[in-house]
mmCIF file of C-alpha atoms in Angstrom:
data_model
loop_
_atom_site.group_PDB
_atom_site.id
_atom_site.type_symbol
_atom_site.label_atom_id
_atom_site.label_comp_id
_atom_site.label_asym_id
_atom_site.label_seq_id
_atom_site.Cartn_x
_atom_site.Cartn_y
_atom_site.Cartn_z
ATOM 1 C CA MET A 3 -5.219 8.620 19.846
ATOM 2 C CA TYR A 4 -4.010 8.801 23.433
ATOM 3 C CA SER A 5 -3.943 12.246 25.033
ATOM 4 C CA GLY A 6 -2.991 13.664 28.401
ATOM 5 C CA HIS A 7 -0.060 13.069 30.731
ATOM 6 C CA PHE A 8 2.388 10.688 29.096
ATOM 7 C CA GLU A 9 4.131 8.392 31.575
ATOM 8 C CA PHE A 10 7.287 6.611 30.471
ATOM 9 C CA GLU A 11 7.533 3.065 31.797
ATOM 10 C CA SER A 12 10.037 2.541 34.590
ATOM 11 C CA PRO A 13 13.065 0.463 33.520
ATOM 12 C CA LEU A 14 12.885 -1.302 36.897
ATOM 13 C CA ARG A 15 9.262 -2.432 36.946
ATOM 14 C CA GLY A 16 7.653 -1.099 33.780
ATOM 15 C CA ARG A 17 6.546 -2.731 30.563
ATOM 16 C CA SER A 18 9.205 -3.318 27.923
ATOM 17 C CA LEU A 19 8.831 -3.008 24.165
ATOM 18 C CA GLN A 20 9.521 -6.747 23.913
ATOM 19 C CA ASP A 21 6.535 -7.409 26.200
ATOM 20 C CA GLU A 22 4.325 -5.240 24.010
ATOM 21 C CA LEU A 23 5.488 -6.889 20.776
ATOM 22 C CA ALA A 24 5.057 -10.361 22.292
ATOM 23 C CA GLN A 25 1.477 -9.504 23.244
ATOM 24 C CA ARG A 26 0.762 -8.312 19.716
ATOM 25 C CA GLY A 27 2.240 -11.564 18.409
ATOM 26 C CA GLN A 28 -0.045 -13.578 20.682
ATOM 27 C CA LYS A 29 -3.034 -11.580 19.479
ATOM 28 C CA LEU A 30 -2.062 -12.268 15.856
ATOM 29 C CA ARG A 31 -1.656 -15.988 16.538
ATOM 30 C CA ALA A 32 -5.042 -16.150 18.273
ATOM 31 C CA GLU A 33 -6.773 -14.333 15.419
ATOM 32 C CA ILE A 34 -5.326 -16.717 12.832
ATOM 33 C CA GLN A 35 -6.306 -19.725 14.926
ATOM 34 C CA ASN A 36 -9.859 -18.384 15.171
ATOM 35 C CA THR A 37 -10.380 -17.245 11.575
ATOM 36 C CA ALA A 38 -8.112 -19.196 9.202
ATOM 37 C CA ARG A 39 -10.210 -22.355 9.229
ATOM 38 C CA SER A 40 -13.241 -20.598 7.778
ATOM 39 C CA VAL A 41 -11.092 -19.217 4.936
ATOM 40 C CA ILE A 42 -9.640 -22.673 4.252
ATOM 41 C CA LYS A 43 -13.040 -24.380 4.330
ATOM 42 C CA ALA A 44 -14.511 -21.874 1.911
ATOM 43 C CA ASN A 45 -11.519 -22.054 -0.441
ATOM 44 C CA GLY A 46 -11.222 -18.321 0.129
ATOM 45 C CA ASP A 47 -8.569 -16.004 -1.235
ATOM 46 C CA GLU A 48 -5.612 -16.887 0.976
ATOM 47 C CA GLY A 49 -3.462 -14.082 -0.415
ATOM 48 C CA THR A 50 -6.039 -11.445 0.454
ATOM 49 C CA TYR A 51 -6.516 -12.925 3.927
ATOM 50 C CA ILE A 52 -2.766 -12.871 4.625
ATOM 51 C CA ALA A 53 -2.299 -9.390 3.143
ATOM 52 C CA ASP A 54 -5.106 -8.016 5.314
ATOM 53 C CA LEU A 55 -3.512 -9.419 8.467
ATOM 54 C CA VAL A 56 -0.095 -8.059 7.517
ATOM 55 C CA MET A 57 -1.588 -4.620 6.892
ATOM 56 C CA ARG A 58 -3.471 -4.548 10.201
ATOM 57 C CA TYR A 59 -0.567 -5.787 12.317
ATOM 58 C CA THR A 60 2.114 -3.664 10.677
ATOM 59 C CA ILE A 61 3.289 -1.006 13.121
ATOM 60 C CA ALA A 62 3.253 2.607 11.972
ATOM 61 C CA LEU A 63 6.792 3.606 12.947
ATOM 62 C CA PRO A 64 6.826 6.548 15.364
ATOM 63 C CA GLN A 65 8.502 9.732 14.180
ATOM 64 C CA LEU A 66 8.992 13.133 15.804
ATOM 65 C CA ASP A 67 9.653 16.398 13.995
ATOM 66 C CA PHE A 68 12.665 17.766 15.866
ATOM 67 C CA GLU A 69 13.258 20.385 13.165
ATOM 68 C CA ASN A 70 10.048 22.345 13.770
ATOM 69 C CA ILE A 71 9.647 22.794 17.512
ATOM 70 C CA GLN A 72 7.005 25.331 18.530
ATOM 71 C CA LYS A 73 7.385 27.579 21.582
ATOM 72 C CA SER A 74 4.870 29.459 23.708
ATOM 73 C CA GLU A 75 5.240 31.286 27.019
ATOM 74 C CA ARG A 76 3.153 32.328 29.998
ATOM 75 C CA TYR A 77 3.489 33.373 33.633
ATOM 76 C CA GLU A 78 2.133 31.599 36.690
ATOM 77 C CA GLU A 79 2.159 32.266 40.410
ATOM 78 C CA ILE A 80 3.806 29.234 42.033
ATOM 79 C CA HIS A 81 4.468 28.534 45.696
ATOM 80 C CA GLY A 82 8.141 28.530 46.638
ATOM 81 C CA SER A 83 7.889 25.005 48.050
ATOM 82 C CA GLN A 84 7.408 23.800 44.457
ATOM 83 C CA LEU A 85 10.541 25.564 43.229
ATOM 84 C CA PRO A 86 13.462 23.714 44.826
ATOM 85 C CA GLY A 87 16.779 25.389 44.104
ATOM 86 C CA GLU A 88 15.137 28.550 42.758
ATOM 87 C CA ALA A 89 13.012 29.955 45.562
ATOM 88 C CA THR A 90 14.871 31.946 48.207
ATOM 89 C CA PHE A 91 11.858 31.842 50.513
ATOM 90 C CA PRO A 92 9.972 28.521 50.275
ATOM 91 C CA ASP A 93 6.862 29.988 51.944
ATOM 92 C CA HIS A 94 6.457 32.818 49.388
ATOM 93 C CA MET A 95 4.663 32.930 46.051
ATOM 94 C CA TYR A 96 6.769 33.561 42.946
ATOM 95 C CA ARG A 97 5.919 34.778 39.480
ATOM 96 C CA VAL A 98 7.407 32.099 37.237
ATOM 97 C CA TRP A 99 8.101 32.264 33.518
ATOM 98 C CA ILE A 100 7.023 29.032 31.821
ATOM 99 C CA VAL A 101 7.982 28.127 28.260
ATOM 100 C CA THR A 102 6.170 25.245 26.553
ATOM 101 C CA PHE A 103 7.946 23.385 23.748
ATOM 102 C CA SER A 104 5.810 21.328 21.357
ATOM 103 C CA LEU A 105 6.786 18.948 18.587
ATOM 104 C CA LYS A 106 4.538 17.023 16.272
ATOM 105 C CA GLY A 107 4.873 13.389 15.363
ATOM 106 C CA ASN A 108 3.222 10.568 13.502
ATOM 107 C CA GLY A 109 3.003 6.807 13.633
ATOM 108 C CA ASP A 110 2.295 4.848 16.803
ATOM 109 C CA LEU A 111 3.713 7.403 19.234
ATOM 110 C CA ASN A 112 2.331 5.538 22.234
ATOM 111 C CA LEU A 113 5.162 3.009 21.762
ATOM 112 C CA LEU A 114 7.633 5.594 23.055
ATOM 113 C CA ARG A 115 6.444 4.860 26.587
ATOM 114 C CA TYR A 116 7.900 1.326 26.595
ATOM 115 C CA VAL A 117 11.378 0.397 27.814
ATOM 116 C CA PRO A 118 13.737 -0.443 24.905
ATOM 117 C CA ARG A 119 15.683 -3.682 24.696
ATOM 118 C CA GLY A 120 18.867 -2.040 25.983
ATOM 119 C CA GLY A 121 17.180 -0.492 29.011
ATOM 120 C CA ALA A 122 16.564 3.158 29.823
ATOM 121 C CA PRO A 123 17.639 5.858 32.296
ATOM 122 C CA LEU A 124 16.111 5.701 35.755
ATOM 123 C CA SER A 125 14.913 9.297 35.435
ATOM 124 C CA TYR A 126 12.818 10.581 32.563
ATOM 125 C CA PRO A 127 11.179 13.881 31.632
ATOM 126 C CA GLN A 128 7.619 14.943 32.257
ATOM 127 C CA VAL A 129 5.815 15.325 28.943
ATOM 128 C CA LYS A 130 2.252 15.619 27.713
ATOM 129 C CA PHE A 131 0.849 13.970 24.627
ATOM 130 C CA GLN A 132 -2.256 15.150 22.805
ATOM 131 C CA TYR A 133 -3.347 13.906 19.398
ATOM 132 C CA ASP A 134 -0.089 14.048 17.397
ATOM 133 C CA THR A 135 1.895 16.422 19.616
ATOM 134 C CA PHE A 136 4.353 15.971 22.465
ATOM 135 C CA SER A 137 4.886 18.971 24.741
ATOM 136 C CA PHE A 138 6.965 19.749 27.795
ATOM 137 C CA GLU A 139 7.579 22.781 29.968
ATOM 138 C CA VAL A 140 10.675 24.570 31.196
ATOM 139 C CA ARG A 141 10.172 27.144 33.920
ATOM 140 C CA SER A 142 12.339 29.725 35.649
ATOM 141 C CA VAL A 143 11.958 32.427 38.275
ATOM 142 C CA THR A 144 15.038 34.325 37.132
ATOM 143 C CA LYS A 145 14.794 33.629 33.385
ATOM 144 C CA ASP A 146 18.141 31.865 33.398
ATOM 145 C CA ILE A 147 18.265 31.225 29.652
ATOM 146 C CA GLU A 148 21.294 28.932 29.680
ATOM 147 C CA LYS A 149 19.792 26.737 32.370
ATOM 148 C CA MET A 150 16.469 26.626 30.508
ATOM 149 C CA LYS A 151 18.258 25.668 27.282
ATOM 150 C CA GLN A 152 20.040 22.838 29.070
ATOM 151 C CA GLU A 153 16.777 21.500 30.480
ATOM 152 C CA LYS A 154 15.146 21.722 27.054
ATOM 153 C CA GLU A 155 18.043 19.836 25.433
ATOM 154 C CA ARG A 156 17.947 17.112 28.099
ATOM 155 C CA THR A 157 14.322 16.386 27.273
ATOM 156 C CA LEU A 158 14.889 16.479 23.512
ATOM 157 C CA SER A 159 17.933 14.212 23.848
ATOM 158 C CA PHE A 160 15.883 11.741 25.855
ATOM 159 C CA LEU A 161 13.195 11.654 23.148
ATOM 160 C CA ARG A 162 15.768 11.265 20.362
ATOM 161 C CA GLU A 163 17.535 8.443 22.174
ATOM 162 C CA ARG A 164 14.285 6.679 23.048
ATOM 163 C CA LEU A 165 13.147 6.824 19.437
ATOM 164 C CA ALA A 166 16.498 5.558 18.138
ATOM 165 C CA ALA A 167 16.493 2.697 20.658
ATOM 166 C CA LEU A 168 12.989 1.507 19.742
ATOM 167 C CA LEU A 169 13.082 1.739 15.954
ATOM 168 C CA PRO A 170 15.318 -1.284 15.183
ATOM 169 C CA ASP A 171 12.973 -3.721 16.951
ATOM 170 C CA LEU A 172 9.897 -2.112 15.397
ATOM 171 C CA GLU A 173 11.422 -2.297 11.919
ATOM 172 C CA GLU A 174 12.368 -5.946 12.482
ATOM 173 C CA HIS A 175 8.808 -6.692 13.617
ATOM 174 C CA ASN A 176 7.451 -5.256 10.370
ATOM 175 C CA ARG A 177 10.022 -7.058 8.195
ATOM 176 C CA ALA A 178 9.193 -10.423 9.781
ATOM 177 C CA LEU A 179 5.429 -9.977 9.704
ATOM 178 C CA GLN A 180 4.745 -11.350 6.206
ATOM 179 C CA GLY A 181 6.717 -14.520 6.930
ATOM 180 C CA ASN A 182 5.180 -14.978 10.367
ATOM 181 C CA VAL A 183 1.613 -14.598 9.114
ATOM 182 C CA THR A 184 2.239 -16.997 6.230
ATOM 183 C CA ARG A 185 3.840 -19.562 8.542
ATOM 184 C CA LEU A 186 0.971 -19.406 11.046
ATOM 185 C CA PHE A 187 -1.582 -19.720 8.254
ATOM 186 C CA GLU A 188 0.221 -22.738 6.778
ATOM 187 C CA GLN A 189 0.188 -24.365 10.212
ATOM 188 C CA GLN A 190 -3.571 -23.960 10.298
ATOM 189 C CA LYS A 191 -3.855 -25.474 6.808
ATOM 190 C CA GLU A 192 -1.852 -28.495 7.936
ATOM 191 C CA LEU A 193 -3.991 -28.840 11.049
ATOM 192 C CA PHE A 194 -7.163 -28.595 8.979
ATOM 193 C CA SER A 195 -5.895 -31.283 6.591
ATOM 194 C CA THR A 196 -4.961 -33.581 9.481
ATOM 195 C CA ASP A 197 -8.315 -33.072 11.175
ATOM 196 C CA LYS A 198 -10.128 -33.747 7.898
ATOM 197 C CA ASP A 199 -8.240 -37.030 7.439
ATOM 198 C CA LEU A 200 -9.085 -38.077 10.990
ATOM 199 C CA LEU A 201 -12.702 -37.082 10.509
ATOM 200 C CA ASP A 202 -12.908 -39.250 7.386
ATOM 201 C CA GLN A 203 -11.814 -42.230 9.471
ATOM 202 C CA LEU A 204 -14.727 -41.900 11.884
#
């Protein structure tokens, strides 16, 4: 599982979800081209072969638990130059209250980094991702609770909207997988039969 700083792809130059799904489709096609012939030659169990591919290429849909957000707090000394809009004296050090919000998830959470089909905002929050948990920080010199709540809700809204924008394409990918694998396998069977007929003519 990926861990560390989680960078959302830029909608201007970043990787889209469609790019990622297309690459997975190419990988699936290449695997079938490289392995189906041996199954066909050996009169192997085609159903098991297809089911295994479908299982391995099915995407575990990402989910986030927005109902059970954990909070922790700490203080840090931060230079005023890093506190635009809050520091009265940019050359002074300030004692800053930092609240970390954490929410757990499951499925292929790494997919949240990709740009959805409908695009994405040009700005996006700074989050961290470790194991099955997303976290982000809200900080304040003055403990302005309303402002901190607004910043928290902006980040949560971004995550909710990103998840909602990605899920339809991921669900469609999974629905189409059985048919796509079967179709690609049948193409390899036809190719094998054609090659066998040609080989018999030599």
